[in-house]
Structures are given as C-alpha cells and as structure tokens.
Amino acid sequence: MSEVKLFFGPQHPGMHGNASVHLYVEGDTVKKARLVPGMLHRGFEKSMENHTWMGNVALIPRVCVAEPDINEMVFAQGVEAIAEIDIPERAHYIRMIIMEMTRILAHMMSLGAISSPTGLYTVNHWMQADRNDMMDIFEEITGHRVYHMYIVPGGVRRELPPGIEKRILDYFTEFERRIPEYQALVFENPTILARLKDNILLPAEVVWELGVTGIGMRSAVGKPYDVRKVTPYARYDQVEFEVPVATYSDAYTRSIFKVIEIKESIRIIRQAFDMMPGGKVNVKMAAGNALKWTVPKGQTYSAVESARGEFGYYIVSDGKTQPYRIAVRGASFPQGFLGVERYMPGVRLDDAPLWYDTMGVCTPEIDR
Amino acid sequence: MEIKKDLFSPLKAWKYAFKTPVSFPMEDIKDRPRESQDNARGFHINDLSKCIGCGACAEICPTEAIVMVKRKDLEEKEGEHPERPTMDYGRCCFCAMCVDICTSGSLKMSKAYVLNTPDPQKLYVMPEESFPAPGGDILGYDKTPESDLLDLKRAEMPAVAGAQAKKSFVEILKGYSMEQARAEAARCIGCEICVKTCPANMHIPEYIDAVWQGDLAEGLAQMYKTNPLPGICGSICTHKCETVCAIGKRGEPVAIRWLKRYIVDNAPEAMYEEVLMAPVSKPGQGRVAVVGGGAAGLSASYYLRTMGYQVDLYEAKPLVGGVARYGVPAYRLPDERLNKDVELLEKIGVKFLVNTKVGQDITLDALHDQYDAVFLASGLPQSRALKLENGDHPDVRYAMPFLAAARDYQRGAGEMPDVAEKAVVIGGGNVAFDVARTILRLQQKKYGHSHVSLVSLETRDILPADLEEIEEGEAEGLRCHCGFGPQGIELFQGKIRGLNTVKCLSVFDEKRNFCPVFDPEQKGMIEGSQVYVAVGQMNEHTYFTPEHLERIALKGGKVQVDDWGQVKGAPWLFAGGDIVHGPDMIHGIADGHKAARGIDVYLQSRSETA
Ligand code: SF4
Ligand code: SF4
Ligand code: SF4
C-alpha cells in the first residue's frame, strides 16, 4: 500500500498550539513523523535580550500559553538568585497558590483535549467552562485571564484583592464536587477507556533516552522526580502533598495522574492559605525606576515543576538593564521534538493527537 | 489500578442539559459583553489634564505601543510637555506597566475589552477619561504602592546634625557616595521636563544618566555645555528644576542639584581640566571686558574664552565669586568648591583684575574705548533699607555687609563681626536665613550659646526661603516668628531692647501684589540687642554717567536688555545677572552664556560690515 503524507497542524482540532507534524501514513499506521517547527516562532529567547528585566515580564508568559506562570516563576527566581534578593515570606505563599492554580488550569486543558481525538466534546466543554471561572479569578487577582504578568522579580506585583481567598476556596469546593462527574464521564466510559488503556505506551528506556520528566517520567519509571520535592522552591518544603508514581505508562495512567495531581494541588492551595503570613508582597529588585533596573553580573539555572515536567531558564546577566542571554528548557522539548519523530511512528493515525496530548506537549516551549 | 467500567456512567452528564448554560450568545459579545472582573486590565483611560506628557509610559512599554502625540490645544507650560500618549491597540499587550510607572498617576485602565473594527486606523487611540467601548467608563486596573515602578524616595544625603552643625562653618551636606549617587540617578526617567524650567536649560537628564552609567567625564562635559560653575551650582542653586521634576508629582523629586555636586566633587582634577579645556579656542582678535566677578560674569567669561575672545574681568573686591564668595555662608558653600571653578577659568586664560571698581577706579567709557564689547554684571551689592522707628541706630545692621564680613572672618581675612548675645533678624528669604544661621554660629563661638529670632511677614507655609533652610535653621535652634511685621526698634538707655512687631494678616492682595495688611491690636516685642535687616538687595550703578542714562533704559532699577543681553541704546554693552533679572545665581549663569553668544554675533557681524 502506498504512503500518504498528511498534515497534522498547525490548524487542527487535535493539535496543541501552532505546531505542524507531517505524518507519513500507510493505511492506518503512522510510518514517519516530522515536526515542522517555526509556525509559531517569535524568537522569544532573542527577544528577551531586547527587553528590560521588567519588560520581560510581559513577554515571557507567552512561552507556554496554557501554563504561562511557570515562565514568570523561573524568571523571577533566577533573577533573585543572581541578584541575591530575599523576597518576603508572604510572596512565597502567594506564588505557590498561583503556581498550583496554573497547574490545575494546564491539566484541565490537556484533559479537555482528550475530547477531540475521542469524539466526546463534552469533556472539553466542561473543562473550558470550569477553566473560565478560574480565569476570572486570575483576572481579579492579576488583571488578566491568560497572561497574568503577576510573579515578578522581587515577589508578586501586587497584594491579593480582598475576599479572594473565599472565592478561590469556594471554587475548589465546587470543583471537587465535580470530579466524580468527570470520572464518570471520562474514566468510567468504555469508549474512551478503549482508546486510553494499554495504548500509546511510554517505556522507561525512552524516558531515560530522551530526558522526559514530569508525569511521563513518573508514570513510567516509578520515581517521584518532581522539582517541588527534589529541590523545593517557594515554600513547597512546608506543605504536604503526594506525587503519584507508576511503572506502566499508558495514555490512561498519564491522564488519571492529572486528576490526582489536581487534587494534590488543591491540597497545597488550602495549606498555603492557612500558613500564609501577612506583610509585604514584594521588594524592589533594584534601585531606581523600572527602566533602570539592573541585575548584577552572573548566571544561574532556575527550574520549576510544570504540568509537563521540569521547566527551566538558564539566565545570564552582564550587569545591564537587559538580560545577556536566556535559554529555555521547555518541559516538553524531549518528547515534543525528538519524541515525536522517533516514537510517534507506529501509532494509529487517529491516535496521533492522543499521543501528542498525553505525552504532554506545549508547542511554544519547543518553538521558542 | 482498579478500573471501573460502566456503559451508563457517561449518561449522568445529561442532567446538565436542563441547567442554564454558563456560556452566552455570540451576538451579545460586541454590544453587551460580560463585565470584566475588578482590576481588569482593559483599554486605557487617561486624565489628560493631570497627565504631564512625560513619556515614561511610552518609554517602558514593552511592545512599543505608545507614541507621544503633540496636542495643538495644549500650550507649552512649565512642568509638562504638550504631548499625550496614544496607544496602538494592534501592539498593546495590556501589561499595564505604563499604568504602574505613570508619573502623574493619570493613566489607568478601564474594564472595556471589546474593540471591533475593520479599520486599522481606529486601533490608534489617545485615551481620555472614558474609553469609547462598553465598560470604558468603569475603572479596572490602577497601580498600588506595591506595583509602582517608580522609586519615589530619595537616596538619603549624609548631613551633619543640627546641634553639631551650628558649632562650626563646616559644610552641612556631606555629598553622595558613588552608590548613593547611582541609586539616586536611577530614579530619573529622562523626561526633560526639568530642562525647560532650568534657566540655563542644563542638560540634566544627560548628566544624570552619566552618573548612573558611572561616566563622570561625560557628566562634566554635559554640565559645561551650559554651565561653567557647576561647583557653585551643585551647592546653592535654587534648583527650580526639582520643583517641576516629574518624579515629584507623586514622590520626592530627583536630587538634581546633589547629583551635579557629586560629579564636581568626584571628578579627578585631570579629568576636569581635560573636559574643560576641550572646547577652548585659541585667543583670536576680539577683546571683551566683563564687569563683576559673580556668577553671570564668570559664566560669560568662560564661554567668551572658549569662543576665542580675550577676556578681562573687573572685580571690585579682592576675590572673584560675587555672592558665592561674599554672601552665601561657608557651611553652604565652602571656599574650596568655589576656588575650583574659578581656578579653572584662570587656567583657560581669563584675566582677573581684582580690587578694581568700575565707575571708581576705571570708567565705563574707558572700557568702551579699550575693548570691543563690555558685559555688565555687577550684581546687587547693596542691602535694601527698611524704614523703621530708630532704624538708624548703629546696632541695626544690614545683611550684605554683615555676610561679607563674616565670610572674610571665616577665611581669615578679617575680624570676627561683633554679634550680640541676642539678635533679631528681619526677613524671610534665603538671605535672612543665611544671616540668622551665621549669627548662630558666631554666637556659639563667642558665648558658647546662641539666641537668634527671625521675624518674617510671611507665615511659615509661604516663606520664600527654601524648606531645607527653614528646617535646618530650626534644627539649629533658630526661633522663627513667622507672620509678623516689624514696627520699630525699642530702645532703652540708648541701647536696643528689641523689635516691636504687629501681626501680619496677609502679605499679598488678590492680584498677588505685595500689600501687607496688619492687625495693629496684636502687638509684641521680640528681644535682642542687635537687629539685622535682610529684606532684599539693590543695585548700584554708579558707573552710569548722566549721558549713559539718556540712552540706556532702566526700569525699576533693572537694566533693560534684549534676548541676547544687549543693552537697549548701547550696542557695545551687554548686561545680565542680578542687575537684569534680580537675585538668582542660575539665572546669572544663563545670562552669561546668552550674552557670550550675543557678543559673539555682534562682533562677528561688526567685523563683516567693517
Ligand atoms: S499596557 Fe503594556 S503594552 Fe499596552 S500600552 Fe501599556 S505598557 Fe504598552
Ligand atoms: S506616564 Fe503618565 S503623566 Fe507621563 S505621559 Fe504617560 S500618562 Fe502622561
Ligand atoms: S530629573 Fe526629573 S524632570 Fe528631569 S528628566 Fe529626570 S525625571 Fe524628568
């Protein structure tokens, strides 16, 4: 049978972001997959060198649309490390709340993305509706729904609005009530299970070979490698939470892990609100006005645990008002680039979007 | 992992079919969009009457979405630019950094977020008080103290404390260290609003930026472009620039004057000379006489010399410097600082002819004969008299001669002025505070304690003196009696007992003319056996002969000149400084610069026609 070349993305309901994968298909089976980057390339890393340290706060969230705050967090942490800035205690807790909320948003997004490849659009509608309410909360805290530009070097940009704690906790109480409904809709659903169970495997060797982290790694090799646990940042060493692990990574495990992680995140947020002290929420990162802020000469690698694994920035400062160089370690780079080419071949054509989704790929962090 | 499988489970989702949808119809989005949350970063709103056109918003905008657009309906005013920000919503990413940095606090964001147009030109909007879209009249995002991107607090200036200060004439302000200066310089946004207000139009943002970059040579070069006396200015300029500084809208203005002083104090001698000599031309044909060695005269001399003229400066006193030398006390401006500025002028070839009073030792006409042009800047050496009962008593002293004597004493060139144990000073300006604080120090030296009362017509809030003078004076123990008018001097057995006063109800009338109103019922006496009068200075143009005065116009004692300082009726004569503009050092420096250019044009055109 002859080979057919198909375009998966950049415009495709199953594609995450503006990536394009050229699929060479024989019958139902993908024989070859080629990632074609550049669909979204805006030269983020280069652009960062042309923006002031503060100006970058407006640029960097775009490096992962679904989970923008991780960029703010690694950037802020890195700058603070180079400039040796101690931020107020309260800011650490606020950051943790924001980071967990954004993790939940990202997990909801990718759980919702099961819908198009499986044909059950209700999942996505529900997830988007629930995300919408959380984005409203973000809008009240930060001023915006998607790009929050809230975690800044020195702390967070402004104090939490009054009454937000109740709004957030009420939201999660309601959301927890809905989890069994999601469970019933997705994970007890024989049609979906047929697509997830024992399908799209991620073997441990591949994890080691590519350098996959996050849920992919934890579900395959049984090791709780989570940046929040291994090199705790913010105040993750002060809160209790579990990191689920397994030794058999199929699409089902990777998906159900997201649900477990959402529950753990909610647990962290509740603890953070209980433990959060009062006081200031930021210190100025340097003397003078933001146009003149400089970071002393130095370099650092700063990392956080994103919804897809270890996400890091390597930041170099030459003492000026703009970074000298920033390199992004996109959490999904290993599986989303090399992984697509090496390990997507062999799946059925209709599983290609599921592969992309459950492996955890965020296009802009590859195509940065 | 145990997995439950149930074909009917997903059907539970059906119950939501009967609930109100959380989504809303597409048609509503344009005209009736859902209201944003509080704090939403929507389209901008800007109170155009409060905005000062500083451009900080445009400067910080990470997407370069803001263009400052000139408004024809706004006039050029001090303290603002007639421009207002215009946003390109094709670029704006709604980060609100412009709001967080806005100096005036006028820029905010509304809750509007729908702008639907096929015309790209409509995406350029100059935000006004309300944005023309649904929600555009509801406030969304505004900055909070934590989100402010300006630095509103000054780097602290090390100073000698009040109690210690009055024991000596040591300079009170110690000057910034490099870290302090750089931190202070980093507060400036480079808006140039101050430049318009500085009489000398000094290149302020440029030299502040040089401090920030750590480039002292560049800082010096920038200063000398418009001001050859930065040492003097850095200490005692009236810093009108700081009163309009954009940062002062919500915080403490940038310490422009102290940064200037930082450059002067820290630039090494050799660098100083190199920068200063760079623009100096070889002496050419023209010869110019400068009358008066104060700020205006020195400034004119420098610029004339750089243009290649030979300059002779005539000074009546033994030392040049004018008020800076014989008026301002050493704790504000030590001699060394002044000497540095003056020596450099000598180095570039300005000839000082001291102890030569024009009008007495040499006539103005003689200067006219010997030189191609004359610049007159003889200042206001006389104290204004005050008509008071018993005002002719020998223990009534005047500010200018007293300050000169005190200054001479400090540099070891004269006796200590005989200050009494208790003294009264009349006046509310900087000179009155100079007098009072000098007496304090002399008393301290002579008696080991001090007692000086200062009487002013103006109440404390409208005193013409600088706030720092008032605060420092009070810290040193000065007794301020503000809002009283002097009535007469009370004598007892031929000696002064004190100053009789009445309450002053108001100083100005509605038209802001000087017209004090007193309440004769509220009388008092302020004790002291000497009374010092510091209510203003006057000029002394003894050098003008009656023939001169036929041609030269004087108005209220002030010499009338054109924009270039050329005296009306005598083209060879230029004038500037206090005799033209009243007492103000920086105005004098600006006048000197202007007159130098005026003289240059005059002499060039003369040689062309000859
Ligand atoms: S909101 Fe941000 S992008 Fe928009 S005009 Fe202001 S600074 Fe520029
Ligand atoms: S920063 Fe504020 S005051 Fe300055 S131009 Fe912009 S809106 Fe106007
Ligand atoms: S000193 Fe003040 S007014 Fe002058 S440029 Fe700097 S910020 Fe603007």
mmCIF file of C-alpha atoms in Angstrom, chain A residues 30-208:
data_model
loop_
_atom_site.group_PDB
_atom_site.id
_atom_site.type_symbol
_atom_site.label_atom_id
_atom_site.label_comp_id
_atom_site.label_asym_id
_atom_site.label_seq_id
_atom_site.Cartn_x
_atom_site.Cartn_y
_atom_site.Cartn_z
ATOM 1 C CA VAL A 30 1.882 6.350 11.075
ATOM 2 C CA LYS A 31 5.163 5.347 9.466
ATOM 3 C CA LYS A 32 7.113 8.515 9.842
ATOM 4 C CA ALA A 33 6.503 11.775 11.726
ATOM 5 C CA ARG A 34 8.365 15.016 11.183
ATOM 6 C CA LEU A 35 7.892 18.025 13.420
ATOM 7 C CA VAL A 36 7.971 21.195 11.348
ATOM 8 C CA PRO A 37 8.816 23.989 13.744
ATOM 9 C CA GLY A 38 8.662 27.695 13.050
ATOM 10 C CA MET A 39 4.892 28.014 12.753
ATOM 11 C CA LEU A 40 4.888 29.998 15.954
ATOM 12 C CA HIS A 41 8.467 31.077 16.243
ATOM 13 C CA ARG A 42 8.679 34.628 17.506
ATOM 14 C CA GLY A 43 12.267 34.364 18.623
ATOM 15 C CA PHE A 44 11.362 34.525 22.294
ATOM 16 C CA GLU A 45 14.862 33.849 23.548
ATOM 17 C CA LYS A 46 16.363 36.537 21.324
ATOM 18 C CA SER A 47 13.543 38.917 22.132
ATOM 19 C CA MET A 48 14.230 38.531 25.834
ATOM 20 C CA GLU A 49 17.648 40.081 25.263
ATOM 21 C CA ASN A 50 15.972 43.175 23.868
ATOM 22 C CA HIS A 51 13.582 43.729 26.734
ATOM 23 C CA THR A 52 14.323 45.235 30.126
ATOM 24 C CA TRP A 53 14.172 42.894 33.108
ATOM 25 C CA MET A 54 10.693 44.180 33.923
ATOM 26 C CA GLY A 55 9.630 44.391 30.269
ATOM 27 C CA ASN A 56 10.375 40.690 30.006
ATOM 28 C CA VAL A 57 7.590 40.000 32.461
ATOM 29 C CA ALA A 58 5.204 40.986 29.663
ATOM 30 C CA LEU A 59 6.933 38.788 27.116
ATOM 31 C CA ILE A 60 7.874 35.527 28.785
ATOM 32 C CA PRO A 61 4.428 34.197 29.779
ATOM 33 C CA ARG A 62 3.913 33.524 26.078
ATOM 34 C CA VAL A 63 6.475 30.746 26.164
ATOM 35 C CA CYS A 64 3.679 28.471 27.357
ATOM 36 C CA VAL A 65 0.178 29.719 26.690
ATOM 37 C CA ALA A 66 -1.619 27.081 28.689
ATOM 38 C CA GLU A 67 0.626 27.497 31.722
ATOM 39 C CA PRO A 68 2.149 30.968 31.480
ATOM 40 C CA ASP A 69 3.016 31.488 35.132
ATOM 41 C CA ILE A 70 5.829 28.954 35.130
ATOM 42 C CA ASN A 71 7.781 31.360 32.975
ATOM 43 C CA GLU A 72 7.240 34.225 35.380
ATOM 44 C CA MET A 73 8.265 31.993 38.247
ATOM 45 C CA VAL A 74 11.514 30.655 36.780
ATOM 46 C CA PHE A 75 12.440 34.090 35.538
ATOM 47 C CA ALA A 76 11.754 35.775 38.867
ATOM 48 C CA GLN A 77 13.540 33.054 40.810
ATOM 49 C CA GLY A 78 16.540 33.203 38.538
ATOM 50 C CA VAL A 79 16.847 36.975 38.771
ATOM 51 C CA GLU A 80 16.507 36.777 42.532
ATOM 52 C CA ALA A 81 19.243 34.158 42.686
ATOM 53 C CA ILE A 82 21.683 36.229 40.637
ATOM 54 C CA ALA A 83 20.876 39.472 42.435
ATOM 55 C CA GLU A 84 20.735 37.759 45.830
ATOM 56 C CA ILE A 85 17.322 39.143 46.662
ATOM 57 C CA ASP A 86 15.329 37.740 49.567
ATOM 58 C CA ILE A 87 11.654 38.119 48.965
ATOM 59 C CA PRO A 88 9.003 38.500 51.674
ATOM 60 C CA GLU A 89 7.599 35.303 53.146
ATOM 61 C CA ARG A 90 4.071 36.161 52.093
ATOM 62 C CA ALA A 91 5.153 36.372 48.467
ATOM 63 C CA HIS A 92 6.388 32.772 48.570
ATOM 64 C CA TYR A 93 2.950 31.548 49.603
ATOM 65 C CA ILE A 94 1.114 33.695 47.070
ATOM 66 C CA ARG A 95 3.445 32.370 44.379
ATOM 67 C CA MET A 96 2.709 28.821 45.427
ATOM 68 C CA ILE A 97 -1.028 29.398 45.183
ATOM 69 C CA ILE A 98 -0.626 30.922 41.738
ATOM 70 C CA MET A 99 1.643 28.102 40.578
ATOM 71 C CA GLU A 100 -0.794 25.414 41.685
ATOM 72 C CA MET A 101 -3.770 27.219 40.182
ATOM 73 C CA THR A 102 -1.976 27.443 36.882
ATOM 74 C CA ARG A 103 -1.014 23.763 37.072
ATOM 75 C CA ILE A 104 -4.674 22.910 37.508
ATOM 76 C CA LEU A 105 -5.559 25.113 34.532
ATOM 77 C CA ALA A 106 -2.985 23.337 32.401
ATOM 78 C CA HIS A 107 -4.121 19.869 33.466
ATOM 79 C CA MET A 108 -7.724 20.786 32.756
ATOM 80 C CA MET A 109 -6.714 21.988 29.335
ATOM 81 C CA SER A 110 -4.987 18.749 28.437
ATOM 82 C CA LEU A 111 -7.714 16.586 29.950
ATOM 83 C CA GLY A 112 -10.171 18.570 27.860
ATOM 84 C CA ALA A 113 -8.037 17.868 24.837
ATOM 85 C CA ILE A 114 -8.888 14.169 25.074
ATOM 86 C CA SER A 115 -12.215 15.197 23.647
ATOM 87 C CA SER A 116 -11.439 15.789 20.015
ATOM 88 C CA PRO A 117 -9.468 12.612 19.337
ATOM 89 C CA THR A 118 -12.080 10.554 21.169
ATOM 90 C CA GLY A 119 -15.106 12.368 19.841
ATOM 91 C CA LEU A 120 -16.544 13.239 23.239
ATOM 92 C CA TYR A 121 -16.606 17.008 23.106
ATOM 93 C CA THR A 122 -18.495 17.306 26.349
ATOM 94 C CA VAL A 123 -15.238 16.826 28.260
ATOM 95 C CA ASN A 124 -13.729 19.855 26.642
ATOM 96 C CA HIS A 125 -16.849 21.974 27.105
ATOM 97 C CA TRP A 126 -16.945 21.177 30.783
ATOM 98 C CA MET A 127 -13.265 21.707 31.260
ATOM 99 C CA GLN A 128 -13.325 25.021 29.420
ATOM 100 C CA ALA A 129 -16.313 26.215 31.435
ATOM 101 C CA ASP A 130 -14.537 25.346 34.655
ATOM 102 C CA ARG A 131 -11.319 26.916 33.446
ATOM 103 C CA ASN A 132 -13.295 30.029 32.593
ATOM 104 C CA ASP A 133 -14.297 30.551 36.207
ATOM 105 C CA MET A 134 -10.729 30.115 37.348
ATOM 106 C CA MET A 135 -9.519 32.552 34.708
ATOM 107 C CA ASP A 136 -11.992 35.055 36.117
ATOM 108 C CA ILE A 137 -10.330 34.587 39.472
ATOM 109 C CA PHE A 138 -6.989 35.194 37.828
ATOM 110 C CA GLU A 139 -8.397 38.328 36.252
ATOM 111 C CA GLU A 140 -9.413 39.637 39.621
ATOM 112 C CA ILE A 141 -6.015 38.908 41.158
ATOM 113 C CA THR A 142 -3.750 39.953 38.328
ATOM 114 C CA GLY A 143 -5.833 41.927 35.858
ATOM 115 C CA HIS A 144 -5.794 39.322 33.136
ATOM 116 C CA ARG A 145 -7.231 35.916 32.347
ATOM 117 C CA VAL A 146 -4.440 34.313 30.371
ATOM 118 C CA TYR A 147 -1.174 36.245 30.651
ATOM 119 C CA HIS A 148 -1.029 37.208 34.281
ATOM 120 C CA MET A 149 2.334 39.014 34.480
ATOM 121 C CA TYR A 150 1.970 38.731 38.205
ATOM 122 C CA ILE A 151 5.010 36.932 39.555
ATOM 123 C CA VAL A 152 7.851 39.425 39.188
ATOM 124 C CA PRO A 153 11.440 39.513 40.368
ATOM 125 C CA GLY A 154 11.203 40.604 43.995
ATOM 126 C CA GLY A 155 7.878 38.945 44.817
ATOM 127 C CA VAL A 156 4.495 39.370 43.232
ATOM 128 C CA ARG A 157 3.273 42.505 41.510
ATOM 129 C CA ARG A 158 0.524 43.465 43.938
ATOM 130 C CA GLU A 159 -1.358 42.314 47.028
ATOM 131 C CA LEU A 160 -4.185 39.798 46.656
ATOM 132 C CA PRO A 161 -7.571 41.513 46.348
ATOM 133 C CA PRO A 162 -9.717 41.357 49.481
ATOM 134 C CA GLY A 163 -12.019 38.372 49.678
ATOM 135 C CA ILE A 164 -10.158 36.352 47.058
ATOM 136 C CA GLU A 165 -9.338 33.544 49.478
ATOM 137 C CA LYS A 166 -13.000 32.709 49.891
ATOM 138 C CA ARG A 167 -13.612 32.931 46.167
ATOM 139 C CA ILE A 168 -10.769 30.547 45.424
ATOM 140 C CA LEU A 169 -11.641 28.050 48.151
ATOM 141 C CA ASP A 170 -15.326 28.090 47.198
ATOM 142 C CA TYR A 171 -14.332 27.436 43.630
ATOM 143 C CA PHE A 172 -12.323 24.389 44.597
ATOM 144 C CA THR A 173 -15.016 23.020 46.873
ATOM 145 C CA GLU A 174 -17.372 23.125 43.920
ATOM 146 C CA PHE A 175 -14.734 21.698 41.615
ATOM 147 C CA GLU A 176 -14.098 18.769 43.929
ATOM 148 C CA ARG A 177 -17.806 18.016 43.837
ATOM 149 C CA ARG A 178 -17.491 17.843 40.071
ATOM 150 C CA ILE A 179 -14.526 15.471 39.989
ATOM 151 C CA PRO A 180 -16.704 12.306 40.303
ATOM 152 C CA GLU A 181 -18.754 13.635 37.411
ATOM 153 C CA TYR A 182 -15.629 13.923 35.300
ATOM 154 C CA GLN A 183 -14.677 10.497 36.465
ATOM 155 C CA ALA A 184 -17.992 9.104 35.299
ATOM 156 C CA LEU A 185 -17.858 10.967 32.010
ATOM 157 C CA VAL A 186 -14.299 10.075 31.063
ATOM 158 C CA PHE A 187 -12.640 7.433 33.128
ATOM 159 C CA GLU A 188 -15.557 5.068 33.517
ATOM 160 C CA ASN A 189 -16.501 5.484 29.898
ATOM 161 C CA PRO A 190 -15.769 2.261 27.993
ATOM 162 C CA THR A 191 -15.320 4.052 24.650
ATOM 163 C CA ILE A 192 -12.702 6.373 26.000
ATOM 164 C CA LEU A 193 -11.039 3.706 28.071
ATOM 165 C CA ALA A 194 -10.699 1.612 24.955
ATOM 166 C CA ARG A 195 -8.614 4.413 23.483
ATOM 167 C CA LEU A 196 -6.522 5.137 26.575
ATOM 168 C CA LYS A 197 -5.906 1.799 28.224
ATOM 169 C CA ASP A 198 -2.771 -0.030 27.118
ATOM 170 C CA ASN A 199 -2.392 2.399 24.301
ATOM 171 C CA ILE A 200 0.454 4.841 23.479
ATOM 172 C CA LEU A 201 2.986 3.390 25.844
ATOM 173 C CA LEU A 202 5.968 5.281 27.177
ATOM 174 C CA PRO A 203 8.621 2.756 28.177
ATOM 175 C CA ALA A 204 11.185 3.584 30.854
ATOM 176 C CA GLU A 205 14.077 3.305 28.372
ATOM 177 C CA VAL A 206 12.551 6.033 26.261
ATOM 178 C CA VAL A 207 12.229 8.256 29.319
ATOM 179 C CA TRP A 208 15.923 7.857 30.005
#
